[in-house]
């Protein structure tokens, strides 16, 4: 297995979605849940109700690394769904005033919705780097979020990671049909096996 890099020093943010959602994403961008209709929702309905109560449905959530507990849970619960990881540079998030929640937003009675710099510094990176998902505190830190306050356009995507050549080709075909050009790349290790 390859060496795990320090998450704090990485450059990207990650958003897991079903391949079925790519047509709409390439046409209109990655939208907050409150602006969506007719898409393949991969999130847990009970969690969505709690997120709505916290008014988080007006943001597009990204995670700080691939293979986080959310990604694994969604993929395990939907074994026949093909997924991709849409990435953006953290510098894009910082420049565009994205918000940060330094732990899972449902890990307590309230959330800390912070400006990017303050939120980034509030994350317990040492705990996150340990990736001890059997420890509830660590698991919560590993699901810290960076939230885009509106539509994230394909022009802001860095790269779309795919689990295999078949999904990569499908992703490329959907981009051609939409007139979009985003880098893609197969990286099977980023997906639940």
PDB file of N, CA and C in Angstrom, residues 1 11 31 36-37 63 80-81 101 114 123 133 149 151 165 168 179 183:
ATOM      1  N   UNK A   1       0.843  -1.189   0.000  1.00  0.00           N
ATOM      2  CA  UNK A   1       0.000   0.000   0.000  1.00  0.00           C
ATOM      3  C   UNK A   1       0.882   1.245   0.000  1.00  0.00           C
ATOM      4  N   UNK A  11      -3.789  19.300  -1.809  1.00  0.00           N
ATOM      5  CA  UNK A  11      -4.243  20.475  -2.569  1.00  0.00           C
ATOM      6  C   UNK A  11      -5.694  20.430  -3.020  1.00  0.00           C
ATOM      7  N   UNK A  31     -24.683  21.607  -8.137  1.00  0.00           N
ATOM      8  CA  UNK A  31     -25.596  22.513  -7.428  1.00  0.00           C
ATOM      9  C   UNK A  31     -25.807  22.088  -5.976  1.00  0.00           C
ATOM     10  N   UNK A  36     -31.770  21.337  -6.549  1.00  0.00           N
ATOM     11  CA  UNK A  36     -31.799  20.151  -7.402  1.00  0.00           C
ATOM     12  C   UNK A  36     -33.173  19.521  -7.500  1.00  0.00           C
ATOM     13  N   UNK A  37     -33.401  18.881  -8.636  1.00  0.00           N
ATOM     14  CA  UNK A  37     -34.548  17.997  -8.812  1.00  0.00           C
ATOM     15  C   UNK A  37     -34.151  16.951  -9.839  1.00  0.00           C
ATOM     16  N   UNK A  63     -15.281  17.000   0.739  1.00  0.00           N
ATOM     17  CA  UNK A  63     -14.467  16.455   1.821  1.00  0.00           C
ATOM     18  C   UNK A  63     -12.993  16.711   1.535  1.00  0.00           C
ATOM     19  N   UNK A  80     -24.113  -1.410  -6.727  1.00  0.00           N
ATOM     20  CA  UNK A  80     -24.307  -1.482  -8.178  1.00  0.00           C
ATOM     21  C   UNK A  80     -24.314  -0.104  -8.841  1.00  0.00           C
ATOM     22  N   UNK A  81     -24.000   0.927  -8.078  1.00  0.00           N
ATOM     23  CA  UNK A  81     -23.928   2.287  -8.609  1.00  0.00           C
ATOM     24  C   UNK A  81     -22.479   2.618  -8.941  1.00  0.00           C
ATOM     25  N   UNK A 101     -16.726  23.360   7.971  1.00  0.00           N
ATOM     26  CA  UNK A 101     -17.204  22.768   9.220  1.00  0.00           C
ATOM     27  C   UNK A 101     -16.107  21.795   9.643  1.00  0.00           C
ATOM     28  N   UNK A 114     -17.611  28.070   9.596  1.00  0.00           N
ATOM     29  CA  UNK A 114     -16.539  29.056   9.695  1.00  0.00           C
ATOM     30  C   UNK A 114     -16.065  29.519   8.321  1.00  0.00           C
ATOM     31  N   UNK A 123      -9.561  22.568  12.064  1.00  0.00           N
ATOM     32  CA  UNK A 123      -9.605  21.110  11.869  1.00  0.00           C
ATOM     33  C   UNK A 123      -8.455  20.472  12.637  1.00  0.00           C
ATOM     34  N   UNK A 133     -11.387   4.990  11.907  1.00  0.00           N
ATOM     35  CA  UNK A 133     -12.823   5.112  11.710  1.00  0.00           C
ATOM     36  C   UNK A 133     -13.654   4.381  12.763  1.00  0.00           C
ATOM     37  N   UNK A 149     -20.858  27.832  -1.383  1.00  0.00           N
ATOM     38  CA  UNK A 149     -22.135  28.535  -1.201  1.00  0.00           C
ATOM     39  C   UNK A 149     -22.833  28.837  -2.527  1.00  0.00           C
ATOM     40  N   UNK A 151     -23.522  27.205  -6.857  1.00  0.00           N
ATOM     41  CA  UNK A 151     -23.164  26.285  -7.933  1.00  0.00           C
ATOM     42  C   UNK A 151     -21.650  26.293  -8.157  1.00  0.00           C
ATOM     43  N   UNK A 165     -11.549   2.127 -16.395  1.00  0.00           N
ATOM     44  CA  UNK A 165     -11.538   2.662 -17.761  1.00  0.00           C
ATOM     45  C   UNK A 165     -12.934   2.835 -18.335  1.00  0.00           C
ATOM     46  N   UNK A 168     -14.407   5.942 -16.918  1.00  0.00           N
ATOM     47  CA  UNK A 168     -13.645   7.062 -17.455  1.00  0.00           C
ATOM     48  C   UNK A 168     -14.119   7.400 -18.872  1.00  0.00           C
ATOM     49  N   UNK A 179     -20.210  19.579 -24.192  1.00  0.00           N
ATOM     50  CA  UNK A 179     -19.257  20.611 -24.592  1.00  0.00           C
ATOM     51  C   UNK A 179     -18.372  21.086 -23.464  1.00  0.00           C
ATOM     52  N   UNK A 183     -10.283  17.428 -16.997  1.00  0.00           N
ATOM     53  CA  UNK A 183      -9.390  16.269 -16.899  1.00  0.00           C
ATOM     54  C   UNK A 183     -10.100  15.118 -16.203  1.00  0.00           C
TER      55      UNK A 183
END
